[in-house]
Amino acid sequence: MDLTTLTSFFMWCTVLNVGLLILWALIWLTIPDLVYRIHTRWFDISRQNFELVFYCFMGVFKVFFLIFCLVPWLVLLIIG
């Protein structure tokens, strides 16, 4: 793989993950009750614990996105 291919790969990885994160946030902001009701069909969890798990998972997703998508893409842009 050459530098151009890797840069393109990480660019698209970043774009797709940003899109997923925006979609996830928009769904959570617009219909949080529906999201909670759907998940309580599978898991017996209180609303407070559900929101805690949801925000923690979103935070972990953001950290992984930064480490594994955005930072490598920016580094490849700098060295390319």
N, CA, C and O atoms as a Tinker XYZ file with bonds, in Angstrom:
   320  protein
     1  N      0.838000   -1.186000    0.000000    73     2
     2  CA     0.000000    0.000000    0.000000    64     1     3
     3  C      0.876000    1.240000    0.000000    63     2     4     5
     4  O      1.871000    1.325000    0.719000    81     3
     5  N      0.489000    2.170000   -0.804000    73     3     6
     6  CA     1.244000    3.420000   -0.821000    64     5     7
     7  C      0.560000    4.457000    0.073000    63     6     8     9
     8  O     -0.525000    4.227000    0.608000    81     7
     9  N      1.218000    5.583000    0.214000    73     7    10
    10  CA     0.752000    6.634000    1.119000    64     9    11
    11  C     -0.602000    7.203000    0.690000    63    10    12    13
    12  O     -1.437000    7.525000    1.535000    81    11
    13  N     -0.815000    7.326000   -0.600000    73    11    14
    14  CA    -2.076000    7.872000   -1.107000    64    13    15
    15  C     -3.253000    6.956000   -0.768000    63    14    16    17
    16  O     -4.322000    7.426000   -0.378000    81    15
    17  N     -3.051000    5.664000   -0.918000    73    15    18
    18  CA    -4.114000    4.708000   -0.608000    64    17    19
    19  C     -4.455000    4.724000    0.879000    63    18    20    21
    20  O     -5.628000    4.713000    1.251000    81    19
    21  N     -3.436000    4.750000    1.721000    73    19    22
    22  CA    -3.680000    4.806000    3.162000    64    21    23
    23  C     -4.379000    6.098000    3.570000    63    22    24    25
    24  O     -5.284000    6.084000    4.405000    81    23
    25  N     -3.962000    7.202000    2.985000    73    23    26
    26  CA    -4.603000    8.485000    3.287000    64    25    27
    27  C     -6.070000    8.459000    2.882000    63    26    28    29
    28  O     -6.934000    8.928000    3.623000    81    27
    29  N     -6.345000    7.914000    1.714000    73    27    30
    30  CA    -7.725000    7.818000    1.247000    64    29    31
    31  C     -8.551000    6.896000    2.148000    63    30    32    33
    32  O     -9.700000    7.198000    2.471000    81    31
    33  N     -7.962000    5.784000    2.545000    73    31    34
    34  CA    -8.659000    4.850000    3.432000    64    33    35
    35  C     -9.048000    5.519000    4.746000    63    34    36    37
    36  O    -10.198000    5.429000    5.177000    81    35
    37  N     -8.093000    6.185000    5.379000    73    35    38
    38  CA    -8.383000    6.819000    6.668000    64    37    39
    39  C     -9.313000    8.020000    6.515000    63    38    40    41
    40  O    -10.067000    8.334000    7.436000    81    39
    41  N     -9.269000    8.692000    5.369000    73    39    42
    42  CA   -10.209000    9.787000    5.137000    64    41    43
    43  C    -11.638000    9.241000    5.111000    63    42    44    45
    44  O    -12.524000    9.787000    5.767000    81    43
    45  N    -11.862000    8.155000    4.345000    73    43    46
    46  CA   -13.202000    7.591000    4.260000    64    45    47
    47  C    -13.629000    6.961000    5.578000    63    46    48    49
    48  O    -14.807000    7.005000    5.933000    81    47
    49  N    -12.702000    6.386000    6.292000    73    47    50
    50  CA   -12.996000    5.852000    7.622000    64    49    51
    51  C    -13.455000    6.976000    8.550000    63    50    52    53
    52  O    -14.406000    6.809000    9.314000    81    51
    53  N    -12.779000    8.112000    8.479000    73    51    54
    54  CA   -13.146000    9.268000    9.294000    64    53    55
    55  C    -14.514000    9.805000    8.898000    63    54    56    57
    56  O    -15.341000   10.097000    9.762000    81    55
    57  N    -14.756000    9.937000    7.605000    73    55    58
    58  CA   -16.040000   10.455000    7.122000    64    57    59
    59  C    -17.190000    9.550000    7.568000    63    58    60    61
    60  O    -18.208000   10.037000    8.059000    81    59
    61  N    -17.033000    8.256000    7.400000    73    59    62
    62  CA   -18.102000    7.330000    7.778000    64    61    63
    63  C    -18.350000    7.330000    9.287000    63    62    64    65
    64  O    -19.499000    7.283000    9.727000    81    63
    65  N    -17.294000    7.381000   10.066000    73    63    66
    66  CA   -17.471000    7.386000   11.519000    64    65    67
    67  C    -18.053000    8.697000   12.030000    63    66    68    69
    68  O    -18.829000    8.689000   12.985000    81    67
    69  N    -17.700000    9.815000   11.420000    73    67    70
    70  CA   -18.325000   11.093000   11.790000    64    69    71
    71  C    -19.812000   11.046000   11.449000    63    70    72    73
    72  O    -20.648000   11.495000   12.234000    81    71
    73  N    -20.139000   10.506000   10.284000    73    71    74
    74  CA   -21.539000   10.371000    9.901000    64    73    75
    75  C    -22.316000    9.497000   10.863000    63    74    76    77
    76  O    -23.446000    9.816000   11.232000    81    75
    77  N    -21.708000    8.392000   11.270000    73    75    78
    78  CA   -22.350000    7.505000   12.232000    64    77    79
    79  C    -22.541000    8.189000   13.578000    63    78    80    81
    80  O    -23.588000    8.040000   14.209000    81    79
    81  N    -21.548000    8.930000   14.015000    73    79    82
    82  CA   -21.644000    9.640000   15.290000    64    81    83
    83  C    -22.716000   10.731000   15.238000    63    82    84    85
    84  O    -23.462000   10.906000   16.201000    81    83
    85  N    -22.797000   11.454000   14.143000    73    83    86
    86  CA   -23.830000   12.485000   13.988000    64    85    87
    87  C    -25.217000   11.854000   13.955000    63    86    88    89
    88  O    -26.141000   12.347000   14.602000    81    87
    89  N    -25.367000   10.763000   13.201000    73    87    90
    90  CA   -26.653000   10.069000   13.145000    64    89    91
    91  C    -27.066000    9.571000   14.524000    63    90    92    93
    92  O    -28.220000    9.717000   14.926000    81    91
    93  N    -26.126000    8.990000   15.236000    73    91    94
    94  CA   -26.366000    8.480000   16.581000    64    93    95
    95  C    -26.819000    9.606000   17.512000    63    94    96    97
    96  O    -27.777000    9.441000   18.266000    81    95
    97  N    -26.138000   10.740000   17.460000    73    95    98
    98  CA   -26.494000   11.874000   18.317000    64    97    99
    99  C    -27.859000   12.444000   17.936000    63    98   100   101
   100  O    -28.652000   12.792000   18.811000    81    99
   101  N    -28.136000   12.541000   16.641000    73    99   102
   102  CA   -29.436000   13.070000   16.207000    64   101   103
   103  C    -30.584000   12.167000   16.641000    63   102   104   105
   104  O    -31.627000   12.651000   17.080000    81   103
   105  N    -30.395000   10.870000   16.519000    73   103   106
   106  CA   -31.435000    9.940000   16.963000    64   105   107
   107  C    -31.645000   10.075000   18.465000    63   106   108   109
   108  O    -32.781000   10.094000   18.938000    81   107
   109  N    -30.549000   10.168000   19.212000    73   107   110
   110  CA   -30.662000   10.294000   20.667000    64   109   111
   111  C    -31.328000   11.614000   21.053000    63   110   112   113
   112  O    -32.100000   11.654000   22.012000    81   111
   113  N    -31.044000   12.687000   20.327000    73   111   114
   114  CA   -31.626000   13.990000   20.659000    64   113   115
   115  C    -33.093000   14.094000   20.269000    63   114   116   117
   116  O    -33.856000   14.802000   20.926000    81   115
   117  N    -33.501000   13.399000   19.208000    73   115   118
   118  CA   -34.871000   13.554000   18.724000    64   117   119
   119  C    -35.847000   12.540000   19.312000    63   118   120   121
   120  O    -36.992000   12.886000   19.603000    81   119
   121  N    -35.413000   11.300000   19.489000    73   119   122
   122  CA   -36.345000   10.277000   19.979000    64   121   123
   123  C    -35.729000    9.422000   21.097000    63   122   124   125
   124  O    -35.631000    8.203000   20.956000    81   123
   125  N    -35.314000   10.051000   22.203000    73   123   126
   126  CA   -34.677000    9.253000   23.270000    64   125   127
   127  C    -35.635000    8.265000   23.940000    63   126   128   129
   128  O    -35.214000    7.194000   24.377000    81   127
   129  N    -36.917000    8.619000   24.021000    73   127   130
   130  CA   -37.877000    7.711000   24.658000    64   129   131
   131  C    -38.053000    6.428000   23.852000    63   130   132   133
   132  O    -38.141000    5.340000   24.421000    81   131
   133  N    -38.104000    6.555000   22.535000    73   131   134
   134  CA   -38.231000    5.377000   21.681000    64   133   135
   135  C    -36.995000    4.486000   21.797000    63   134   136   137
   136  O    -37.110000    3.262000   21.862000    81   135
   137  N    -35.831000    5.098000   21.822000    73   135   138
   138  CA   -34.586000    4.329000   21.974000    64   137   139
   139  C    -34.602000    3.577000   23.300000    63   138   140   141
   140  O    -34.230000    2.405000   23.359000    81   139
   141  N    -35.030000    4.246000   24.353000    73   139   142
   142  CA   -35.093000    3.601000   25.672000    64   141   143
   143  C    -36.104000    2.454000   25.676000    63   142   144   145
   144  O    -35.817000    1.379000   26.203000    81   143
   145  N    -37.277000    2.674000   25.096000    73   143   146
   146  CA   -38.301000    1.624000   25.069000    64   145   147
   147  C    -37.839000    0.402000   24.283000    63   146   148   149
   148  O    -38.093000   -0.733000   24.688000    81   147
   149  N    -37.167000    0.629000   23.170000    73   147   150
   150  CA   -36.672000   -0.498000   22.368000    64   149   151
   151  C    -35.667000   -1.322000   23.165000    63   150   152   153
   152  O    -35.713000   -2.552000   23.151000    81   151
   153  N    -34.769000   -0.645000   23.850000    73   151   154
   154  CA   -33.731000   -1.368000   24.583000    64   153   155
   155  C    -34.257000   -2.030000   25.852000    63   154   156   157
   156  O    -33.715000   -3.049000   26.280000    81   155
   157  N    -35.296000   -1.476000   26.460000    73   155   158
   158  CA   -35.826000   -2.114000   27.671000    64   157   159
   159  C    -36.622000   -3.373000   27.341000    63   158   160   161
   160  O    -36.955000   -4.139000   28.245000    81   159
   161  N    -36.927000   -3.598000   26.095000    73   159   162
   162  CA   -37.531000   -4.879000   25.713000    64   161   163
   163  C    -36.522000   -6.010000   25.887000    63   162   164   165
   164  O    -36.898000   -7.137000   26.212000    81   163
   165  N    -35.261000   -5.715000   25.675000    73   163   166
   166  CA   -34.204000   -6.732000   25.757000    64   165   167
   167  C    -33.523000   -6.761000   27.115000    63   166   168   169
   168  O    -33.143000   -7.826000   27.600000    81   167
   169  N    -33.367000   -5.586000   27.732000    73   167   170
   170  CA   -32.605000   -5.482000   28.975000    64   169   171
   171  C    -33.450000   -4.804000   30.046000    63   170   172   173
   172  O    -34.120000   -3.806000   29.781000    81   171
   173  N    -33.413000   -5.347000   31.240000    73   171   174
   174  CA   -34.104000   -4.734000   32.370000    64   173   175
   175  C    -33.147000   -3.716000   32.997000    63   174   176   177
   176  O    -32.279000   -4.073000   33.793000    81   175
   177  N    -33.318000   -2.448000   32.627000    73   175   178
   178  CA   -32.391000   -1.400000   33.059000    64   177   179
   179  C    -33.183000   -0.127000   33.342000    63   178   180   181
   180  O    -34.146000    0.188000   32.642000    81   179
   181  N    -32.768000    0.595000   34.370000    73   179   182
   182  CA   -33.455000    1.849000   34.695000    64   181   183
   183  C    -33.058000    2.931000   33.688000    63   182   184   185
   184  O    -32.055000    2.814000   32.983000    81   183
   185  N    -33.861000    3.966000   33.642000    73   183   186
   186  CA   -33.598000    5.061000   32.700000    64   185   187
   187  C    -32.255000    5.727000   33.009000    63   186   188   189
   188  O    -31.492000    6.047000   32.098000    81   187
   189  N    -31.976000    5.931000   34.275000    73   187   190
   190  CA   -30.727000    6.584000   34.669000    64   189   191
   191  C    -29.515000    5.741000   34.260000    63   190   192   193
   192  O    -28.543000    6.272000   33.723000    81   191
   193  N    -29.571000    4.443000   34.511000    73   191   194
   194  CA   -28.463000    3.574000   34.122000    64   193   195
   195  C    -28.334000    3.470000   32.607000    63   194   196   197
   196  O    -27.224000    3.393000   32.079000    81   195
   197  N    -29.467000    3.469000   31.909000    73   195   198
   198  CA   -29.438000    3.416000   30.451000    64   197   199
   199  C    -28.735000    4.642000   29.880000    63   198   200   201
   200  O    -27.895000    4.520000   28.988000    81   199
   201  N    -29.074000    5.814000   30.388000    73   199   202
   202  CA   -28.430000    7.029000   29.898000    64   201   203
   203  C    -26.943000    7.049000   30.228000    63   202   204   205
   204  O    -26.133000    7.513000   29.426000    81   203
   205  N    -26.586000    6.548000   31.405000    73   203   206
   206  CA   -25.173000    6.463000   31.777000    64   205   207
   207  C    -24.410000    5.549000   30.823000    63   206   208   209
   208  O    -23.335000    5.906000   30.342000    81   207
   209  N    -24.961000    4.381000   30.553000    73   207   210
   210  CA   -24.325000    3.445000   29.622000    64   209   211
   211  C    -24.247000    4.057000   28.228000    63   210   212   213
   212  O    -23.231000    3.927000   27.545000    81   211
   213  N    -25.309000    4.718000   27.808000    73   211   214
   214  CA   -25.355000    5.316000   26.475000    64   213   215
   215  C    -24.270000    6.380000   26.317000    63   214   216   217
   216  O    -23.533000    6.375000   25.332000    81   215
   217  N    -24.172000    7.288000   27.282000    73   215   218
   218  CA   -23.175000    8.355000   27.188000    64   217   219
   219  C    -21.754000    7.815000   27.322000    63   218   220   221
   220  O    -20.841000    8.311000   26.662000    81   219
   221  N    -21.559000    6.809000   28.165000    73   219   222
   222  CA   -20.223000    6.203000   28.277000    64   221   223
   223  C    -19.823000    5.531000   26.967000    63   222   224   225
   224  O    -18.683000    5.658000   26.520000    81   223
   225  N    -20.764000    4.820000   26.357000    73   223   226
   226  CA   -20.462000    4.159000   25.089000    64   225   227
   227  C    -20.170000    5.182000   24.001000    63   226   228   229
   228  O    -19.271000    4.982000   23.184000    81   227
   229  N    -20.923000    6.276000   23.986000    73   227   230
   230  CA   -20.664000    7.322000   23.001000    64   229   231
   231  C    -19.290000    7.944000   23.235000    63   230   232   233
   232  O    -18.577000    8.246000   22.278000    81   231
   233  N    -18.917000    8.134000   24.482000    73   231   234
   234  CA   -17.596000    8.668000   24.789000    64   233   235
   235  C    -16.479000    7.735000   24.355000    63   234   236   237
   236  O    -15.472000    8.180000   23.805000    81   235
   237  N    -16.653000    6.441000   24.600000    73   235   238
   238  CA   -15.655000    5.458000   24.169000    64   237   239
   239  C    -15.560000    5.437000   22.649000    63   238   240   241
   240  O    -14.465000    5.342000   22.094000    81   239
   241  N    -16.703000    5.524000   21.977000    73   239   242
   242  CA   -16.703000    5.563000   20.515000    64   241   243
   243  C    -15.927000    6.776000   20.009000    63   242   244   245
   244  O    -15.151000    6.663000   19.060000    81   243
   245  N    -16.130000    7.930000   20.633000    73   243   246
   246  CA   -15.410000    9.144000   20.229000    64   245   247
   247  C    -13.911000    8.994000   20.421000    63   246   248   249
   248  O    -13.131000    9.394000   19.557000    81   247
   249  N    -13.502000    8.424000   21.542000    73   247   250
   250  CA   -12.070000    8.232000   21.799000    64   249   251
   251  C    -11.469000    7.280000   20.768000    63   250   252   253
   252  O    -10.409000    7.561000   20.208000    81   251
   253  N    -12.140000    6.156000   20.515000    73   251   254
   254  CA   -11.637000    5.223000   19.503000    64   253   255
   255  C    -11.613000    5.863000   18.121000    63   254   256   257
   256  O    -10.688000    5.629000   17.343000    81   255
   257  N    -12.623000    6.667000   17.814000    73   255   258
   258  CA   -12.657000    7.373000   16.537000    64   257   259
   259  C    -11.453000    8.299000   16.406000    63   258   260   261
   260  O    -10.799000    8.333000   15.363000    81   259
   261  N    -11.165000    9.041000   17.455000    73   259   262
   262  CA   -10.017000    9.954000   17.414000    64   261   263
   263  C     -8.706000    9.196000   17.253000    63   262   264   265
   264  O     -7.856000    9.577000   16.448000    81   263
   265  N     -8.545000    8.122000   18.024000    73   263   266
   266  CA    -7.280000    7.386000   18.018000    64   265   267
   267  C     -7.073000    6.607000   16.724000    63   266   268   269
   268  O     -5.974000    6.613000   16.171000    81   267
   269  N     -8.110000    5.939000   16.238000    73   267   270
   270  CA    -7.935000    5.010000   15.134000    64   269   271
   271  C     -8.347000    5.545000   13.765000    63   270   272   273
   272  O     -8.065000    4.899000   12.756000    81   271
   273  N     -8.996000    6.689000   13.697000    73   271   274
   274  CA    -9.417000    7.229000   12.399000    64   273   275
   275  C     -8.849000    8.621000   12.137000    63   274   276   277
   276  O     -8.118000    8.832000   11.169000    81   275
   277  N     -9.188000    9.556000   12.996000    73   275   278
   278  CA    -8.836000   10.947000   12.737000    64   277   279
   279  C     -7.340000   11.205000   12.853000    63   278   280   281
   280  O     -6.750000   11.813000   11.960000    81   279
   281  N     -6.722000   10.756000   13.928000    73   279   282
   282  CA    -5.287000   11.003000   14.125000    64   281   283
   283  C     -4.444000   10.356000   13.020000    63   282   284   285
   284  O     -3.560000   11.022000   12.481000    81   283
   285  N     -4.679000    9.081000   12.657000    73   283   286
   286  CA    -3.876000    8.526000   11.553000    64   285   287
   287  C     -4.063000    9.283000   10.239000    63   286   288   289
   288  O     -3.108000    9.464000    9.484000    81   287
   289  N     -5.290000    9.723000    9.968000    73   287   290
   290  CA    -5.530000   10.469000    8.740000    64   289   291
   291  C     -4.776000   11.796000    8.761000    63   290   292   293
   292  O     -4.152000   12.169000    7.768000    81   291
   293  N     -4.828000   12.506000    9.882000    73   291   294
   294  CA    -4.106000   13.778000    9.983000    64   293   295
   295  C     -2.599000   13.580000    9.876000    63   294   296   297
   296  O     -1.913000   14.381000    9.241000    81   295
   297  N     -2.082000   12.527000   10.487000    73   295   298
   298  CA    -0.642000   12.237000   10.390000    64   297   299
   299  C     -0.258000   11.949000    8.945000    63   298   300   301
   300  O      0.764000   12.438000    8.464000    81   299
   301  N     -1.065000   11.166000    8.259000    73   299   302
   302  CA    -0.769000   10.869000    6.857000    64   301   303
   303  C     -0.851000   12.118000    5.990000    63   302   304   305
   304  O     -0.084000   12.263000    5.039000    81   303
   305  N     -1.773000   13.017000    6.309000    73   303   306
   306  CA    -1.836000   14.283000    5.571000    64   305   307
   307  C     -0.586000   15.121000    5.810000    63   306   308   309
   308  O     -0.077000   15.758000    4.889000    81   307
   309  N     -0.096000   15.121000    7.039000    73   307   310
   310  CA     1.089000   15.918000    7.371000    64   309   311
   311  C      2.334000   15.359000    6.688000    63   310   312   313
   312  O      3.124000   16.115000    6.122000    81   311
   313  N      2.513000   14.040000    6.737000    73   311   314
   314  CA     3.734000   13.477000    6.154000    64   313   315
   315  C      3.638000   13.297000    4.647000    63   314   316   317
   316  O      4.651000   13.093000    3.980000    81   315
   317  N      2.406000   13.373000    4.098000    73   315   318
   318  CA     2.231000   13.164000    2.660000    64   317   319
   319  C      2.498000   14.400000    1.913000    63   318   320
   320  O      2.400000   14.413000    0.686000    81   319
